[in-house]
Amino acid sequence: MKIQNFGKPLSRLITMVAICMLSLHSMAYDFSYTYQGKTLYYNITPDNTVEVTYYSSDNYFQNNNYVSGDVVIPSSVTNNGTTYSVTSISQNAFEGCSSLTSVTIPNSVTSIGEWAFSYCRSLNSVTIPNSVNYIGGGVFFGCSSLTSVTIPNSVTSIGYDAFSSCSELTSITIPNSVTSIGERAFSPCSSLTSVTIPNSVTSIGYDAFRGCSGLTSVTIGNGVTSIGYGVFAGCSSLTSVTIPNSVTSIRERAFYDCSGLTSVTIPYSVTSIGEGAFGGCSSLTYVTIPNSVTAIGEGAFGGCSSLTYVTIPNSVTSIGDRAFYWCRGLTSVTIPNSVTSIGNDAFFECISLTSVTIPNSVTSIGDRAFSSCIGLTSVTIGNSVTSIGNDAFYWCRGLTSVTIGNSVTSIGKGAFEDCSSLTSVTIPNSITSIGNYAFAWCSSLTSVTIPNSITSIGIGDHAFAGCSSLTSVTIPNSVTSIADYAFAWCSSLTSIVSNAVVPPAIGNEVFPYPNSCNVTVPCGSLEAYIASLWNGYFPSRIEEDCSSALQEVESTREFVVYPNPARGFATVEFETLQERSLLRIADLGGRVIKTFDLSAGTESVRLDLRDLPSGVYTLMIGNTTKKLIVE
């Protein structure tokens, strides 16, 4: 089959259309005018003035450097006997004039359009008159030779990308007339060393000074209410900053990766610290969060590896995901009673953190919240916590003790996995499930008591796998199943006590094999455990514990059951019992499904069989058994 390739013809068509459009754009001027040896191009505006406009050759891909050197724009021009005042410089007017070195703009000009001098790579000097009130987006974008610029008092706003990528710009004076600084306005002016933002400025656009790696000093005026997304991100030479009282929010990545920042003062006016606001500030050693702050955003201080101490005020209700992620120098943290949730990875790999108390106000501990905090030796989990997230304390290899509050209902996957110094743990009765790998490889754990609250599928895969010091375990009668490898590789496990009359369903290689392990099961359930193949996992013996049960008659006394087959009821007669005994009914699998308490002196008992399905059962008194058929 022949496949037609439309890729190249289509791309050629698009290119031709683009060239035609650019060609039309390049010739879209009303007249040209030569002044001081330089020819510029003009359009007549509706108010009968003119604007300096863009020009290029007919072939867009030829050199568009139609003007070079020092250019003086006249205040007025004449065409066909009519004199026009020059009031504006249109968008893209001098774009790409890479040989343009300086430009003088007359007082008649009030606006400079977007990208007007963009990519004028040789432009080193520009005079902006007091008549200009607006500097459009990208006006001086990519003017890599521009070293300084004075913005007149007439300008009220600096557009987006206005001075972006002016890599040689060392200083800038922003006048008091300016009320807004646009997005990426000075990003990344890597040679800019200081900047003063006047009190007139009320908003700073996102990434406004992003990547100004040479910026050592910044003064933020009192008019600013919000420090936006990434405003000072990547200003790696900035060592300190004072945030004025007018600021109410520090937004996402505002000071992200300011690796030289050692201190910061956050005023009481600030109510929120955004995602990654100070993330990656690797030299930041101390920070005070005021009582006005109610939320610490995701990754707000993540990667602040020199941060040693932080006080979280009572006003904070939530600690976001990765809030103090990788703060490897953090030695202590106080979590106030106001906090209700600790996010995922909140203190991940804070390797110097030695202890933490989680107050009663906290209801949830997120996934990996304290994972890899290898210096953490003790932790107290408040009574209000209902869930411990996956891997919450994973790899906390110095953790020796943990207290879990009574309100916790679930322990997440890998919550305490590889806490190799953990010697004991008390699991409260509130717990209903233990997740996969929850205590796996806790090689110092010697004993564990599983509460009666644990139910079906309550002990997860590998839950205690690799606990090589674990010598005994008690499984309550509430547990109906134990998942694969739950106690695998517990090489020291010698005693297992199961209190479940009905054997829990067990998965693959739940217990170590081979192992010299004694299994103790409830009185009367031995046959059921054997029938369930538990012995396949225990080379040593399985025995019943009848110490607390009623002692049964161990004779071979005969008894009679009738009618047999029975429907609804049956009667059992035997010699007068000398002491209390048990009569048990079991199915063919050995599972005891009914037990009757027989007092001393009993000669017969009537059995209610109405709730039993039709089938064959076994009656047991002491060591004597009889078959019973229920119709």
XYZ file of C-alpha atoms in Angstrom:
631
model
C 0.000 0.000 0.000
C 1.342 3.435 -0.922
C 1.332 5.935 1.946
C 1.089 9.609 1.012
C 3.324 11.883 3.156
C 1.512 15.177 3.772
C 4.067 16.449 6.323
C 6.425 18.389 4.035
C 3.789 19.952 1.712
C 1.786 21.055 4.760
C 4.823 22.563 6.494
C 5.762 24.388 3.265
C 2.233 25.787 2.956
C 2.313 27.051 6.570
C 5.718 28.647 5.984
C 4.509 30.375 2.793
C 1.408 31.733 4.546
C 3.592 33.017 7.421
C 5.991 34.727 4.974
C 3.080 36.380 3.168
C 1.612 37.655 6.417
C 4.970 38.959 7.615
C 5.573 40.589 4.245
C 2.232 42.383 4.485
C 3.129 43.430 8.028
C 6.578 44.646 6.950
C 5.174 46.972 4.291
C 2.291 48.265 6.451
C 3.448 51.881 6.852
C 2.102 55.124 5.438
C 5.357 56.936 4.692
C 9.040 57.158 5.582
C 10.951 60.158 6.902
C 14.675 60.792 7.176
C 16.015 62.701 10.176
C 19.695 63.217 11.040
C 20.621 60.639 8.428
C 18.281 57.918 9.730
C 15.177 56.831 7.833
C 12.257 55.665 9.976
C 8.753 54.556 9.017
C 5.466 56.040 10.202
C 1.749 55.342 10.327
C -0.870 58.055 10.582
C -3.140 57.489 13.613
C -6.890 58.337 13.831
C -6.139 61.482 15.853
C -3.965 62.769 13.001
C -0.657 62.133 14.731
C 1.872 59.472 13.753
C 3.571 56.500 15.327
C 6.978 55.077 14.529
C 6.259 51.696 13.026
C 7.980 48.473 12.033
C 9.713 47.845 8.738
C 11.585 44.913 7.238
C 12.621 43.813 3.790
C 10.178 41.974 1.563
C 12.022 38.766 2.295
C 11.492 38.220 6.015
C 14.473 35.923 6.259
C 16.942 38.571 5.056
C 18.626 40.917 7.549
C 15.889 43.134 9.031
C 18.445 45.488 10.590
C 17.050 48.488 8.708
C 18.420 51.054 11.168
C 21.676 51.022 13.138
C 23.959 53.135 15.340
C 22.617 56.096 17.290
C 19.065 57.068 16.444
C 17.200 60.242 17.390
C 13.445 60.064 16.894
C 12.079 63.488 15.841
C 9.175 65.062 17.700
C 7.444 65.846 14.386
C 7.646 64.749 10.764
C 6.342 66.151 7.442
C 4.715 64.237 4.611
C 3.142 65.770 1.497
C 3.179 69.190 3.079
C 1.495 68.055 6.309
C 3.396 68.084 9.604
C 2.526 65.415 12.146
C 3.431 65.112 15.801
C 5.161 61.800 16.749
C 3.176 60.531 19.763
C 3.954 56.816 20.000
C 6.310 54.013 19.075
C 4.294 51.045 17.839
C 4.769 47.447 18.840
C 7.774 45.716 17.249
C 8.904 49.066 15.781
C 12.642 48.378 16.174
C 12.454 44.633 16.895
C 15.597 42.782 15.909
C 17.646 45.906 15.038
C 20.752 44.230 16.412
C 23.108 47.094 15.379
C 21.078 49.828 17.080
C 23.295 51.264 19.859
C 21.300 54.141 21.326
C 17.957 55.810 20.913
C 16.626 59.207 21.995
C 12.858 59.446 22.367
C 11.261 62.916 22.169
C 8.886 64.422 24.757
C 6.031 64.170 22.287
C 5.901 60.342 22.735
C 3.450 59.116 25.384
C 3.543 55.346 24.861
C 5.986 52.678 23.781
C 4.286 49.569 22.370
C 5.001 45.930 23.126
C 8.327 44.470 21.948
C 9.276 47.861 20.454
C 13.044 47.411 21.042
C 13.129 43.659 21.660
C 16.291 41.824 20.595
C 18.197 45.091 19.981
C 21.275 43.292 21.278
C 23.665 46.245 20.830
C 21.402 48.830 22.459
C 23.299 50.188 25.468
C 21.583 53.507 26.078
C 18.012 54.723 25.919
C 16.446 57.968 27.087
C 12.778 57.730 28.021
C 11.131 61.170 28.364
C 8.709 62.259 31.093
C 5.871 62.222 28.600
C 5.802 58.378 28.471
C 3.207 56.867 30.814
C 3.264 53.256 29.692
C 6.078 50.842 28.905
C 4.521 47.895 27.087
C 5.240 44.217 27.411
C 8.626 43.034 26.168
C 9.718 46.549 25.144
C 13.410 45.920 25.885
C 13.292 42.127 25.922
C 16.665 40.599 25.053
C 18.558 43.930 24.948
C 21.630 42.169 26.285
C 23.920 45.240 26.095
C 21.645 47.590 28.033
C 23.411 48.434 31.317
C 21.144 50.983 32.942
C 17.846 52.679 32.382
C 15.965 55.502 34.091
C 12.212 55.199 34.109
C 10.578 58.659 34.289
C 7.995 59.697 36.910
C 5.278 59.748 34.281
C 5.271 55.950 33.895
C 2.500 54.196 35.874
C 3.077 50.599 34.839
C 5.905 48.409 33.604
C 4.590 45.718 31.263
C 5.306 41.993 31.232
C 8.802 41.002 30.030
C 9.622 44.725 29.716
C 13.326 44.287 30.584
C 13.446 40.495 30.535
C 16.791 38.938 29.532
C 18.666 42.262 29.750
C 21.659 40.317 31.028
C 23.971 43.392 31.415
C 21.454 45.577 33.240
C 23.125 46.484 36.562
C 20.753 49.070 37.958
C 17.198 50.223 37.582
C 15.314 53.085 39.223
C 11.592 52.540 39.575
C 9.820 55.867 40.236
C 7.014 56.489 42.732
C 4.539 56.846 39.900
C 4.665 53.124 39.068
C 1.786 51.111 40.574
C 2.384 47.730 38.939
C 5.317 45.659 37.731
C 4.366 43.091 35.120
C 5.110 39.398 34.849
C 8.791 38.552 34.229
C 9.505 42.292 33.930
C 13.168 41.909 34.974
C 13.634 38.146 34.602
C 16.416 36.997 34.426
C 18.522 40.181 34.624
C 21.509 38.341 36.063
C 23.682 41.472 36.483
C 21.099 43.441 38.463
C 22.506 43.887 41.984
C 19.887 45.899 43.836
C 16.350 47.086 43.401
C 14.043 49.366 45.352
C 10.323 48.869 44.853
C 8.589 52.128 45.820
C 5.543 52.420 48.073
C 3.384 53.254 45.048
C 3.664 49.694 43.707
C 0.702 47.561 44.787
C 1.309 44.472 42.652
C 4.352 42.593 41.408
C 3.673 40.113 38.609
C 4.798 36.507 38.773
C 8.482 35.792 38.068
C 9.123 39.576 37.983
C 12.740 39.213 39.217
C 13.110 35.470 38.726
C 16.675 34.356 38.023
C 18.271 37.711 38.958
C 21.208 35.753 40.327
C 23.309 38.867 41.048
C 20.616 40.579 43.128
C 21.990 41.074 46.662
C 19.582 43.645 48.020
C 15.890 44.317 47.562
C 13.598 46.802 49.263
C 9.884 46.083 49.018
C 7.607 49.102 49.459
C 4.690 49.264 51.877
C 2.173 49.376 49.040
C 2.721 45.736 48.080
C 0.002 43.429 49.433
C 1.067 40.163 47.831
C 4.396 38.764 46.713
C 3.347 36.753 43.702
C 4.357 33.485 42.137
C 8.134 33.152 41.733
C 8.797 36.905 42.068
C 12.301 36.449 43.496
C 12.816 32.756 42.649
C 16.411 31.899 41.806
C 17.858 35.130 43.230
C 20.763 33.096 44.588
C 22.822 36.072 45.850
C 20.022 37.547 47.943
C 21.044 37.105 51.604
C 18.240 38.786 53.520
C 14.872 40.300 52.852
C 12.387 42.306 54.895
C 8.773 41.837 53.958
C 6.662 44.926 54.775
C 3.554 44.911 56.962
C 1.344 45.568 53.952
C 1.903 42.037 52.601
C -0.880 39.569 53.435
C 0.268 36.605 51.351
C 3.552 35.151 50.184
C 2.571 33.167 47.150
C 3.901 30.079 45.402
C 7.683 29.932 44.914
C 8.054 33.625 45.821
C 11.627 33.110 47.107
C 12.165 29.610 45.729
C 15.797 28.556 45.342
C 17.214 31.756 46.892
C 20.165 29.645 48.008
C 22.012 32.562 49.637
C 19.092 33.712 51.801
C 20.079 33.289 55.474
C 17.236 35.050 57.239
C 13.780 36.360 56.553
C 11.310 38.323 58.656
C 7.682 37.557 57.995
C 5.355 40.276 59.339
C 2.154 39.703 61.305
C 0.094 40.831 58.325
C 0.866 37.617 56.410
C -1.903 35.006 56.639
C -0.634 32.395 54.183
C 2.702 31.065 52.966
C 2.266 29.540 49.523
C 3.546 26.380 47.906
C 7.351 26.324 47.721
C 7.539 29.945 48.923
C 10.988 29.431 50.482
C 11.708 26.020 48.985
C 15.365 25.353 48.227
C 16.624 28.245 50.394
C 19.516 26.039 51.466
C 21.265 28.731 53.568
C 18.184 29.739 55.566
C 18.975 28.924 59.219
C 16.076 30.390 61.127
C 12.585 31.607 60.413
C 9.828 32.963 62.643
C 6.312 32.328 61.446
C 3.911 34.873 62.970
C 0.582 34.094 64.635
C -1.302 35.562 61.688
C -0.381 32.627 59.407
C -3.118 29.981 59.182
C -1.678 27.694 56.512
C 1.815 26.588 55.498
C 1.628 25.532 51.858
C 3.086 22.549 50.075
C 6.873 22.601 50.095
C 6.888 26.050 51.715
C 10.294 25.400 53.340
C 11.198 22.191 51.509
C 14.924 21.775 50.920
C 15.932 24.400 53.507
C 18.790 22.118 54.528
C 20.367 24.624 56.971
C 17.151 25.351 58.858
C 17.736 24.168 62.442
C 14.701 25.364 64.315
C 11.194 26.468 63.489
C 8.263 27.514 65.641
C 4.843 26.912 64.169
C 2.318 29.286 65.767
C -1.067 28.356 67.219
C -2.818 30.025 64.294
C -1.688 27.340 61.827
C -4.313 24.675 61.177
C -2.578 22.651 58.477
C 0.974 21.775 57.507
C 0.989 21.156 53.764
C 2.596 18.379 51.767
C 6.417 18.616 51.747
C 6.225 21.744 53.962
C 9.631 20.994 55.591
C 10.747 18.301 53.151
C 14.502 17.616 53.243
C 15.222 20.135 56.034
C 18.180 17.993 56.994
C 19.461 20.387 59.706
C 16.132 20.681 61.517
C 16.681 19.432 65.094
C 13.388 20.329 66.715
C 9.914 21.385 65.772
C 6.923 22.303 67.897
C 3.559 21.429 66.413
C 0.811 23.436 68.125
C -2.616 22.204 69.215
C -4.241 24.153 66.385
C -2.863 21.859 63.669
C -5.397 19.290 62.447
C -3.460 17.668 59.618
C 0.159 16.952 58.720
C 0.529 16.567 54.962
C 2.327 14.003 52.850
C 6.145 14.212 53.087
C 5.764 17.142 55.528
C 9.043 16.354 57.367
C 10.476 13.804 54.926
C 14.199 13.146 55.500
C 14.626 15.645 58.338
C 17.535 13.470 59.446
C 18.530 15.641 62.452
C 15.054 15.675 64.011
C 15.271 13.686 67.271
C 11.798 13.822 68.767
C 8.347 14.986 67.882
C 5.050 15.232 69.727
C 1.927 15.197 67.619
C -0.804 17.005 69.554
C -4.343 15.816 70.173
C -5.682 18.259 67.591
C -4.121 16.346 64.681
C -6.500 13.870 63.052
C -4.328 12.595 60.205
C -0.644 12.020 59.529
C 0.030 11.990 55.791
C 1.974 9.509 53.697
C 5.733 9.633 54.363
C 5.186 12.554 56.790
C 8.303 11.630 58.852
C 9.833 9.075 56.510
C 13.644 8.726 56.625
C 13.976 10.844 59.798
C 16.815 8.584 60.879
C 17.635 10.680 63.980
C 14.104 10.416 65.370
C 14.236 8.361 68.592
C 10.729 8.754 69.967
C 7.340 9.856 68.795
C 4.046 10.379 70.588
C 0.906 10.265 68.473
C -2.039 12.128 69.982
C -5.392 10.533 70.775
C -7.203 12.444 68.035
C -5.236 10.873 65.175
C -7.428 8.411 63.282
C -5.071 7.392 60.493
C -1.327 7.002 60.043
C -0.469 7.306 56.348
C 1.553 4.986 54.156
C 5.292 5.006 54.986
C 4.612 7.721 57.603
C 7.674 6.732 59.677
C 9.434 4.557 57.102
C 13.218 4.210 57.582
C 13.196 6.001 60.966
C 16.071 3.737 61.943
C 16.755 5.473 65.272
C 13.167 5.192 66.512
C 13.136 3.081 69.675
C 9.641 3.668 70.962
C 6.313 4.838 69.645
C 3.027 5.505 71.412
C -0.047 5.215 69.222
C -3.166 7.012 70.437
C -6.457 5.200 71.092
C -8.288 6.888 68.226
C -6.104 5.480 65.424
C -8.132 3.059 63.305
C -5.629 2.169 60.623
C -1.876 1.887 60.271
C -0.945 2.520 56.660
C 1.247 0.557 54.307
C 4.874 0.588 55.458
C 4.043 3.044 58.276
C 6.950 1.849 60.470
C 8.798 -0.281 57.925
C 12.527 -0.635 58.533
C 12.452 1.097 61.934
C 15.293 -1.214 62.873
C 15.730 0.144 66.442
C 12.072 -0.183 67.415
C 11.926 -2.684 70.307
C 8.278 -2.575 71.281
C 5.018 -1.174 70.095
C 1.560 -1.096 71.636
C -1.233 -1.316 69.125
C -4.430 0.117 70.659
C -7.848 -1.528 70.500
C -9.048 1.150 68.088
C -6.960 -0.320 65.241
C -9.008 -2.315 62.722
C -6.330 -2.935 60.115
C -2.555 -3.164 59.880
C -1.361 -2.294 56.378
C 1.069 -4.143 54.147
C 4.681 -3.897 55.367
C 3.490 -1.812 58.362
C 6.257 -3.123 60.673
C 8.320 -5.064 58.140
C 12.056 -5.338 58.862
C 11.731 -3.912 62.381
C 14.612 -6.180 63.300
C 14.729 -5.166 66.996
C 11.030 -5.731 67.669
C 10.794 -8.545 70.245
C 7.070 -8.779 70.943
C 3.790 -7.520 69.626
C 0.212 -7.797 70.834
C -2.467 -7.587 68.204
C -5.725 -6.235 69.660
C -9.197 -7.767 69.297
C -10.223 -4.861 67.073
C -8.257 -6.307 64.141
C -10.679 -8.156 61.836
C -10.861 -9.646 58.370
C -7.845 -8.909 56.177
C -6.613 -7.021 59.213
C -2.987 -8.150 59.007
C -1.610 -7.122 55.624
C 1.030 -8.559 53.300
C 4.480 -8.631 54.925
C 3.043 -6.706 57.916
C 5.745 -8.048 60.282
C 8.016 -9.712 57.726
C 11.695 -9.682 58.610
C 11.145 -8.887 62.309
C 14.057 -11.173 63.104
C 13.986 -10.533 66.887
C 10.273 -11.220 67.278
C 9.918 -14.217 69.588
C 6.191 -14.404 70.195
C 2.942 -13.174 68.759
C -0.667 -13.423 69.907
C -3.429 -13.463 67.311
C -6.846 -12.481 68.719
C -10.067 -14.351 67.947
C -11.298 -11.360 65.885
C -8.795 -12.018 63.095
C -10.335 -14.064 60.283
C -7.504 -13.840 57.761
C -3.772 -13.155 57.635
C -2.283 -12.021 54.326
C 0.755 -13.419 52.490
C 4.162 -13.322 54.220
C 2.724 -11.461 57.253
C 5.354 -12.961 59.606
C 7.777 -14.349 57.015
C 11.499 -14.292 57.856
C 10.759 -13.815 61.575
C 13.611 -16.226 62.308
C 13.354 -15.987 66.130
C 9.615 -16.589 66.312
C 9.141 -19.540 68.690
C 5.654 -19.001 70.052
C 2.410 -18.252 68.274
C -0.807 -18.086 70.261
C -4.045 -17.987 68.311
C -7.194 -17.220 70.279
C -9.475 -17.821 67.302
C -11.649 -20.931 67.670
C -12.175 -20.893 63.907
C -8.705 -20.861 62.266
C -8.004 -17.646 60.339
C -7.506 -18.089 56.619
C -3.815 -17.684 55.981
C -1.974 -16.698 52.812
C 1.267 -17.899 51.294
C 4.185 -18.416 53.660
C 2.599 -16.345 56.418
C 5.002 -17.705 59.031
C 8.694 -18.634 58.798
C 9.357 -22.059 57.362
C 11.074 -24.159 58.510
C 10.985 -23.027 62.132
C 10.989 -24.574 65.591
C 7.795 -22.754 66.484
C 5.080 -23.912 68.895
C 1.536 -23.004 67.984
C -1.105 -22.807 70.716
C -4.774 -22.848 69.706
C -8.036 -22.689 71.704
C -9.307 -25.744 73.447
C -11.268 -27.999 71.127
C -10.057 -26.439 67.873
C -6.982 -28.595 67.264
C -8.575 -30.722 64.563
C -9.886 -27.638 62.780
C -6.408 -26.068 62.706
C -4.892 -29.284 61.426
C -7.604 -29.547 58.801
C -6.858 -25.994 57.660
C -3.259 -27.074 56.956
C -1.712 -24.698 59.474
C 0.625 -27.561 60.294
C 2.060 -27.134 56.811
C 3.707 -23.944 58.029
C 4.886 -25.236 61.398
C 7.276 -28.184 61.564
C 6.886 -28.216 65.361
C 3.750 -29.246 67.210
C 0.392 -27.522 67.453
C -1.285 -27.871 70.853
C -4.541 -26.867 72.472
C -4.772 -24.553 75.482
C -7.574 -25.844 77.652
C -6.340 -24.268 80.880
C -9.146 -21.752 81.006
C -11.836 -23.906 79.441
C -14.217 -26.279 81.194
C -12.459 -29.591 81.868
C -14.119 -32.302 79.876
C -14.693 -35.920 80.676
C -11.773 -37.740 79.072
C -13.282 -41.262 79.347
C -14.480 -43.369 76.445
C -18.047 -43.278 77.803
C -20.677 -44.268 75.236
C -23.610 -41.972 74.465
C -26.653 -42.288 72.252
C -28.104 -39.708 69.854
C -31.629 -39.956 68.385
C -33.298 -39.546 66.041
C -30.407 -39.920 63.649
C -30.913 -38.720 60.927
C -32.470 -35.774 62.747
C -34.693 -32.947 61.576
C -34.968 -29.844 63.766
C -34.056 -31.443 67.117
C -32.069 -34.394 68.451
C -31.600 -35.880 71.919
C -28.327 -37.101 73.413
C -28.407 -39.560 76.373
C -25.428 -40.763 78.404
C -24.469 -41.929 81.885
C -24.842 -39.353 84.608
C -22.010 -36.801 84.323
C -19.821 -36.542 87.392
C -18.546 -33.039 86.509
C -19.172 -30.225 84.045
C -18.310 -31.038 80.439
C -18.597 -29.702 76.905
C -20.538 -31.205 74.004
C -19.359 -29.920 70.643
C -20.771 -30.179 67.127
C -18.231 -29.879 64.299
C -18.529 -29.988 60.500
C -16.551 -32.445 58.390
C -13.754 -29.885 58.086
C -13.263 -30.055 61.864
C -14.653 -26.565 62.491
C -16.577 -26.403 65.782
C -19.888 -24.683 65.046
C -21.887 -25.353 68.260
C -20.869 -25.869 71.881
C -23.138 -26.958 74.765
C -22.216 -26.536 78.436
C -23.258 -29.680 80.356
C -23.469 -29.412 84.136
C -22.646 -32.232 86.532
C -25.524 -34.722 86.984
C -26.860 -34.288 83.440
C -28.233 -37.490 81.843
C -29.607 -36.128 78.551
C -29.760 -32.951 76.497
C -32.032 -31.863 73.663
C -30.130 -30.241 70.775
C -31.685 -27.463 68.661
C -30.437 -28.134 65.120
C -32.817 -25.883 63.193
C -30.065 -23.455 62.192
C -27.798 -26.157 60.753
C -27.771 -26.882 57.007
C -28.422 -30.457 55.922
C -25.305 -32.591 56.106
C -23.055 -34.856 58.147
C -21.621 -33.579 61.459
C -19.535 -34.916 64.338
C -20.700 -34.959 67.996
C -17.847 -34.863 70.525
C -17.830 -35.380 74.303
C -14.326 -35.773 75.641
C -12.568 -38.318 73.428
C -15.809 -39.959 72.247
C -17.327 -39.014 68.888
C -20.523 -39.903 66.997
C -21.747 -39.142 63.505
C -24.870 -36.988 63.268
C -26.908 -36.602 60.086
C -29.084 -33.512 59.787
C -31.840 -33.558 57.147
